[in-house]
Amino acid sequence: MIINTGGRTDTVQYYTEWLLRRFEQGYVLSRNPLFPNKVTRYELDPDLVDCVVFCSKNYRPILPRLHEITDRFHSYFHYTITAYGRDIEPGVPSIEESMETLAELAGQVGRQRVAWRYDPVLLTPEYTVSRHLETFERMAQKLAPHIDRCIFSFVEMYRKLEVNLPELIPLTEEDRAALAEGLGRIAGRYGIYLQTCGTDGDFSRYGIHSSGCMTLDILGRANGVEFRTLKHRGMRQGCHCIESRDIGAYDTCLNGCKYCYANQNPQKALENARKHAPSSPLLLGCVRPEDTVIQGAQRSFLKRSKK
């Protein structure tokens, strides 16, 4: 199985102590977001976990102790660095600081395990097509030696954005084409493998690939292991990734990104973060008397050699 640490919240940045403790103690509990009284236990054992996938906008807090996990587990890292400032991503470090941290991360785990995420791509009067392309080129030039690939997606126009990001300009087909052409051209100039994630449309004419961003092929090549050929069910519609188990919790990320789908609002995330206990096996709160705890199924995707 694949463990995902960052799909629901930025665990690495805000809950580093908890995450390291879970791996030290060898298990974690995850509450079902649809059925809150159902809790699943996963054993954090290298014989049962094929790969640990991280996704964060700031790996600085965990870098000194990251080896405690990577020394024992196969791993892969998604690092999100966009063109936006604190007006869109209030809790995220500056672009320059983020790029420096990514380079340090790659130096520690190897560039083959690090993917740069430039997403979501959105337009406002401040963040125009030309600004995206100018910023992307500056970043691509610096990050190219330290990454396995770059992944981008266009923002999903869900209703909450009308309130959280009223300055958002809906993307036209012309906008998408101009962005895709420019990103593809720049990525090609610096030898970066560029792909989309959960984005409709064929941009292959711009040198952009459309495979999943978390496939067994990517994880296997990054870690020098071979996985069985399995159907990738994806995590949502349009996703081509291998299924994984997320150990985080929604409404707990303190980055405050205005486009975020995982938080209802920053205030609720702040209130929930106060309920976090680093010693609890759950990221948010503790096991309650009315909870039902079950053992999660943990089947390996690795191809085992025949004896």
mmCIF file of N, CA, C and O in Angstrom, residues 12-74:
data_model
loop_
_atom_site.group_PDB
_atom_site.id
_atom_site.type_symbol
_atom_site.label_atom_id
_atom_site.label_comp_id
_atom_site.label_asym_id
_atom_site.label_seq_id
_atom_site.Cartn_x
_atom_site.Cartn_y
_atom_site.Cartn_z
ATOM 1 N N VAL A 12 3.629 17.967 6.942
ATOM 2 C CA VAL A 12 5.062 18.189 7.101
ATOM 3 C C VAL A 12 5.355 19.538 7.749
ATOM 4 O O VAL A 12 6.210 19.652 8.628
ATOM 5 N N GLN A 13 4.633 20.571 7.336
ATOM 6 C CA GLN A 13 4.931 21.913 7.848
ATOM 7 C C GLN A 13 4.396 22.150 9.256
ATOM 8 O O GLN A 13 5.086 22.740 10.085
ATOM 9 N N TYR A 14 3.183 21.666 9.532
ATOM 10 C CA TYR A 14 2.535 22.045 10.783
ATOM 11 C C TYR A 14 2.444 20.930 11.828
ATOM 12 O O TYR A 14 2.174 21.214 13.001
ATOM 13 N N TYR A 15 2.658 19.688 11.427
ATOM 14 C CA TYR A 15 2.496 18.573 12.367
ATOM 15 C C TYR A 15 3.684 17.610 12.291
ATOM 16 O O TYR A 15 3.529 16.398 12.342
ATOM 17 N N THR A 16 4.868 18.198 12.180
ATOM 18 C CA THR A 16 6.091 17.407 12.020
ATOM 19 C C THR A 16 6.317 16.466 13.205
ATOM 20 O O THR A 16 6.625 15.278 13.012
ATOM 21 N N GLU A 17 6.190 16.977 14.414
ATOM 22 C CA GLU A 17 6.435 16.144 15.598
ATOM 23 C C GLU A 17 5.492 14.948 15.623
ATOM 24 O O GLU A 17 5.902 13.823 15.912
ATOM 25 N N TRP A 18 4.228 15.191 15.321
ATOM 26 C CA TRP A 18 3.234 14.105 15.286
ATOM 27 C C TRP A 18 3.611 13.062 14.247
ATOM 28 O O TRP A 18 3.580 11.848 14.508
ATOM 29 N N LEU A 19 3.966 13.515 13.043
ATOM 30 C CA LEU A 19 4.283 12.600 11.951
ATOM 31 C C LEU A 19 5.478 11.717 12.303
ATOM 32 O O LEU A 19 5.447 10.493 12.110
ATOM 33 N N LEU A 20 6.537 12.312 12.829
ATOM 34 C CA LEU A 20 7.721 11.544 13.198
ATOM 35 C C LEU A 20 7.405 10.553 14.318
ATOM 36 O O LEU A 20 7.896 9.423 14.325
ATOM 37 N N ARG A 21 6.572 10.968 15.252
ATOM 38 C CA ARG A 21 6.202 10.084 16.358
ATOM 39 C C ARG A 21 5.396 8.890 15.866
ATOM 40 O O ARG A 21 5.553 7.777 16.357
ATOM 41 N N ARG A 22 4.530 9.116 14.886
ATOM 42 C CA ARG A 22 3.741 8.003 14.362
ATOM 43 C C ARG A 22 4.653 6.945 13.731
ATOM 44 O O ARG A 22 4.456 5.741 13.915
ATOM 45 N N PHE A 23 5.636 7.378 12.982
ATOM 46 C CA PHE A 23 6.548 6.422 12.362
ATOM 47 C C PHE A 23 7.443 5.772 13.413
ATOM 48 O O PHE A 23 7.813 4.599 13.278
ATOM 49 N N GLU A 24 7.777 6.494 14.436
ATOM 50 C CA GLU A 24 8.578 5.917 15.513
ATOM 51 C C GLU A 24 7.788 4.843 16.259
ATOM 52 O O GLU A 24 8.326 3.777 16.593
ATOM 53 N N GLN A 25 6.506 5.088 16.512
ATOM 54 C CA GLN A 25 5.681 4.130 17.238
ATOM 55 C C GLN A 25 5.117 3.034 16.336
ATOM 56 O O GLN A 25 4.627 2.019 16.842
ATOM 57 N N GLY A 26 5.161 3.251 15.027
ATOM 58 C CA GLY A 26 4.859 2.164 14.105
ATOM 59 C C GLY A 26 3.408 1.990 13.715
ATOM 60 O O GLY A 26 3.054 0.967 13.104
ATOM 61 N N TYR A 27 2.566 2.965 13.997
ATOM 62 C CA TYR A 27 1.172 2.878 13.536
ATOM 63 C C TYR A 27 0.549 4.265 13.560
ATOM 64 O O TYR A 27 1.053 5.199 14.196
ATOM 65 N N VAL A 28 -0.579 4.401 12.854
ATOM 66 C CA VAL A 28 -1.294 5.664 12.802
ATOM 67 C C VAL A 28 -2.778 5.369 12.675
ATOM 68 O O VAL A 28 -3.178 4.328 12.151
ATOM 69 N N LEU A 29 -3.606 6.281 13.173
ATOM 70 C CA LEU A 29 -5.055 6.182 13.029
ATOM 71 C C LEU A 29 -5.542 7.292 12.113
ATOM 72 O O LEU A 29 -5.038 8.422 12.170
ATOM 73 N N SER A 30 -6.530 6.968 11.281
ATOM 74 C CA SER A 30 -7.082 7.939 10.341
ATOM 75 C C SER A 30 -8.601 7.914 10.429
ATOM 76 O O SER A 30 -9.222 6.858 10.256
ATOM 77 N N ARG A 31 -9.182 9.070 10.692
ATOM 78 C CA ARG A 31 -10.642 9.159 10.804
ATOM 79 C C ARG A 31 -11.272 9.324 9.426
ATOM 80 O O ARG A 31 -10.815 10.133 8.616
ATOM 81 N N ASN A 32 -12.332 8.574 9.161
ATOM 82 C CA ASN A 32 -13.039 8.662 7.884
ATOM 83 C C ASN A 32 -13.787 9.998 7.816
ATOM 84 O O ASN A 32 -14.642 10.273 8.652
ATOM 85 N N PRO A 33 -13.481 10.854 6.826
ATOM 86 C CA PRO A 33 -14.129 12.171 6.775
ATOM 87 C C PRO A 33 -15.622 12.101 6.469
ATOM 88 O O PRO A 33 -16.361 13.037 6.799
ATOM 89 N N LEU A 34 -16.083 11.003 5.862
ATOM 90 C CA LEU A 34 -17.503 10.863 5.539
ATOM 91 C C LEU A 34 -18.288 10.201 6.658
ATOM 92 O O LEU A 34 -19.489 10.453 6.821
ATOM 93 N N PHE A 35 -17.619 9.337 7.415
ATOM 94 C CA PHE A 35 -18.246 8.641 8.537
ATOM 95 C C PHE A 35 -17.366 8.859 9.770
ATOM 96 O O PHE A 35 -16.510 8.033 10.092
ATOM 97 N N PRO A 36 -17.552 9.973 10.469
ATOM 98 C CA PRO A 36 -16.616 10.424 11.517
ATOM 99 C C PRO A 36 -16.401 9.460 12.674
ATOM 100 O O PRO A 36 -15.410 9.587 13.389
ATOM 101 N N ASN A 37 -17.302 8.511 12.875
ATOM 102 C CA ASN A 37 -17.107 7.562 13.976
ATOM 103 C C ASN A 37 -16.307 6.334 13.559
ATOM 104 O O ASN A 37 -16.069 5.445 14.380
ATOM 105 N N LYS A 38 -15.907 6.277 12.287
ATOM 106 C CA LYS A 38 -15.107 5.162 11.795
ATOM 107 C C LYS A 38 -13.643 5.573 11.709
ATOM 108 O O LYS A 38 -13.295 6.546 11.032
ATOM 109 N N VAL A 39 -12.801 4.834 12.382
ATOM 110 C CA VAL A 39 -11.369 5.125 12.441
ATOM 111 C C VAL A 39 -10.607 3.898 11.953
ATOM 112 O O VAL A 39 -10.919 2.770 12.353
ATOM 113 N N THR A 40 -9.635 4.115 11.091
ATOM 114 C CA THR A 40 -8.846 3.014 10.540
ATOM 115 C C THR A 40 -7.417 3.079 11.057
ATOM 116 O O THR A 40 -6.816 4.154 11.107
ATOM 117 N N ARG A 41 -6.912 1.926 11.437
ATOM 118 C CA ARG A 41 -5.525 1.828 11.906
ATOM 119 C C ARG A 41 -4.656 1.263 10.771
ATOM 120 O O ARG A 41 -5.010 0.267 10.125
ATOM 121 N N TYR A 42 -3.509 1.914 10.547
ATOM 122 C CA TYR A 42 -2.530 1.433 9.582
ATOM 123 C C TYR A 42 -1.202 1.208 10.287
ATOM 124 O O TYR A 42 -0.752 2.062 11.070
ATOM 125 N N GLU A 43 -0.590 0.078 10.015
ATOM 126 C CA GLU A 43 0.735 -0.216 10.565
ATOM 127 C C GLU A 43 1.786 0.471 9.697
ATOM 128 O O GLU A 43 1.795 0.307 8.476
ATOM 129 N N LEU A 44 2.645 1.246 10.305
ATOM 130 C CA LEU A 44 3.714 1.927 9.579
ATOM 131 C C LEU A 44 4.969 1.067 9.646
ATOM 132 O O LEU A 44 5.927 1.348 10.357
ATOM 133 N N ASP A 45 4.905 0.005 8.873
ATOM 134 C CA ASP A 45 5.944 -1.021 8.835
ATOM 135 C C ASP A 45 6.450 -1.127 7.402
ATOM 136 O O ASP A 45 5.658 -1.239 6.468
ATOM 137 N N PRO A 46 7.772 -1.072 7.169
ATOM 138 C CA PRO A 46 8.299 -1.162 5.804
ATOM 139 C C PRO A 46 7.871 -2.423 5.059
ATOM 140 O O PRO A 46 7.851 -2.427 3.821
ATOM 141 N N ASP A 47 7.515 -3.474 5.779
ATOM 142 C CA ASP A 47 7.047 -4.687 5.120
ATOM 143 C C ASP A 47 5.607 -4.563 4.645
ATOM 144 O O ASP A 47 5.142 -5.374 3.839
ATOM 145 N N LEU A 48 4.886 -3.556 5.147
ATOM 146 C CA LEU A 48 3.477 -3.379 4.791
ATOM 147 C C LEU A 48 3.221 -2.097 3.994
ATOM 148 O O LEU A 48 2.203 -1.986 3.315
ATOM 149 N N VAL A 49 4.126 -1.140 4.094
ATOM 150 C CA VAL A 49 3.996 0.126 3.375
ATOM 151 C C VAL A 49 5.028 0.157 2.256
ATOM 152 O O VAL A 49 6.237 0.162 2.508
ATOM 153 N N ASP A 50 4.564 0.169 1.012
ATOM 154 C CA ASP A 50 5.472 0.145 -0.130
ATOM 155 C C ASP A 50 6.181 1.471 -0.345
ATOM 156 O O ASP A 50 7.326 1.504 -0.793
ATOM 157 N N CYS A 51 5.480 2.567 -0.055
ATOM 158 C CA CYS A 51 6.071 3.883 -0.283
ATOM 159 C C CYS A 51 5.304 4.917 0.534
ATOM 160 O O CYS A 51 4.085 4.818 0.703
ATOM 161 N N VAL A 52 6.033 5.898 1.053
ATOM 162 C CA VAL A 52 5.430 7.029 1.756
ATOM 163 C C VAL A 52 5.532 8.238 0.836
ATOM 164 O O VAL A 52 6.627 8.629 0.441
ATOM 165 N N VAL A 53 4.379 8.806 0.487
ATOM 166 C CA VAL A 53 4.349 9.961 -0.406
ATOM 167 C C VAL A 53 4.064 11.220 0.410
ATOM 168 O O VAL A 53 3.103 11.265 1.183
ATOM 169 N N PHE A 54 4.903 12.210 0.238
ATOM 170 C CA PHE A 54 4.769 13.477 0.945
ATOM 171 C C PHE A 54 4.295 14.552 -0.030
ATOM 172 O O PHE A 54 4.643 14.532 -1.207
ATOM 173 N N CYS A 55 3.523 15.508 0.485
ATOM 174 C CA CYS A 55 3.148 16.677 -0.310
ATOM 175 C C CYS A 55 3.104 17.871 0.636
ATOM 176 O O CYS A 55 2.395 17.835 1.650
ATOM 177 N N SER A 56 3.883 18.891 0.344
ATOM 178 C CA SER A 56 3.989 20.031 1.257
ATOM 179 C C SER A 56 4.397 21.285 0.499
ATOM 180 O O SER A 56 4.908 21.222 -0.627
ATOM 181 N N LYS A 57 4.194 22.430 1.157
ATOM 182 C CA LYS A 57 4.667 23.707 0.641
ATOM 183 C C LYS A 57 5.829 24.244 1.458
ATOM 184 O O LYS A 57 6.298 25.358 1.221
ATOM 185 N N ASN A 58 6.288 23.428 2.412
ATOM 186 C CA ASN A 58 7.441 23.844 3.213
ATOM 187 C C ASN A 58 8.013 22.642 3.959
ATOM 188 O O ASN A 58 7.480 22.229 4.986
ATOM 189 N N TYR A 59 9.111 22.103 3.451
ATOM 190 C CA TYR A 59 9.752 20.942 4.087
ATOM 191 C C TYR A 59 10.789 21.338 5.131
ATOM 192 O O TYR A 59 11.401 20.470 5.743
ATOM 193 N N ARG A 60 10.983 22.632 5.338
ATOM 194 C CA ARG A 60 12.020 23.076 6.266
ATOM 195 C C ARG A 60 11.889 22.463 7.660
ATOM 196 O O ARG A 60 12.881 22.012 8.231
ATOM 197 N N PRO A 61 10.672 22.385 8.251
ATOM 198 C CA PRO A 61 10.579 21.873 9.623
ATOM 199 C C PRO A 61 11.023 20.425 9.784
ATOM 200 O O PRO A 61 11.487 20.028 10.854
ATOM 201 N N ILE A 62 10.902 19.600 8.746
ATOM 202 C CA ILE A 62 11.174 18.172 8.906
ATOM 203 C C ILE A 62 12.557 17.770 8.395
ATOM 204 O O ILE A 62 13.025 16.651 8.676
ATOM 205 N N LEU A 63 13.234 18.651 7.682
ATOM 206 C CA LEU A 63 14.504 18.273 7.053
ATOM 207 C C LEU A 63 15.525 17.663 8.022
ATOM 208 O O LEU A 63 16.161 16.658 7.696
ATOM 209 N N PRO A 64 15.717 18.236 9.216
ATOM 210 C CA PRO A 64 16.754 17.673 10.097
ATOM 211 C C PRO A 64 16.491 16.226 10.518
ATOM 212 O O PRO A 64 17.440 15.503 10.832
ATOM 213 N N ARG A 65 15.218 15.799 10.525
ATOM 214 C CA ARG A 65 14.892 14.455 11.006
ATOM 215 C C ARG A 65 14.207 13.585 9.945
ATOM 216 O O ARG A 65 13.771 12.475 10.235
ATOM 217 N N LEU A 66 14.146 14.080 8.735
ATOM 218 C CA LEU A 66 13.461 13.339 7.677
ATOM 219 C C LEU A 66 14.056 11.953 7.460
ATOM 220 O O LEU A 66 13.354 10.995 7.130
ATOM 221 N N HIS A 67 15.364 11.830 7.703
ATOM 222 C CA HIS A 67 16.045 10.550 7.501
ATOM 223 C C HIS A 67 15.465 9.446 8.384
ATOM 224 O O HIS A 67 15.600 8.251 8.073
ATOM 225 N N GLU A 68 14.819 9.824 9.485
ATOM 226 C CA GLU A 68 14.223 8.812 10.353
ATOM 227 C C GLU A 68 13.143 8.017 9.626
ATOM 228 O O GLU A 68 12.862 6.868 9.975
ATOM 229 N N ILE A 69 12.550 8.632 8.616
ATOM 230 C CA ILE A 69 11.559 7.944 7.779
ATOM 231 C C ILE A 69 12.206 7.380 6.523
ATOM 232 O O ILE A 69 12.025 6.212 6.185
ATOM 233 N N THR A 70 12.985 8.202 5.830
ATOM 234 C CA THR A 70 13.536 7.772 4.539
ATOM 235 C C THR A 70 14.602 6.692 4.671
ATOM 236 O O THR A 70 14.866 5.969 3.716
ATOM 237 N N ASP A 71 15.221 6.568 5.834
ATOM 238 C CA ASP A 71 16.190 5.482 6.033
ATOM 239 C C ASP A 71 15.499 4.123 6.047
ATOM 240 O O ASP A 71 16.142 3.097 5.804
ATOM 241 N N ARG A 72 14.218 4.093 6.325
ATOM 242 C CA ARG A 72 13.486 2.832 6.494
ATOM 243 C C ARG A 72 12.464 2.572 5.394
ATOM 244 O O ARG A 72 12.137 1.425 5.110
ATOM 245 N N PHE A 73 11.946 3.644 4.772
ATOM 246 C CA PHE A 73 10.840 3.499 3.825
ATOM 247 C C PHE A 73 11.202 4.058 2.449
ATOM 248 O O PHE A 73 11.941 5.045 2.352
ATOM 249 N N HIS A 74 10.657 3.430 1.395
ATOM 250 C CA HIS A 74 10.680 4.074 0.087
ATOM 251 C C HIS A 74 9.853 5.348 0.193
ATOM 252 O O HIS A 74 8.883 5.413 0.959
#
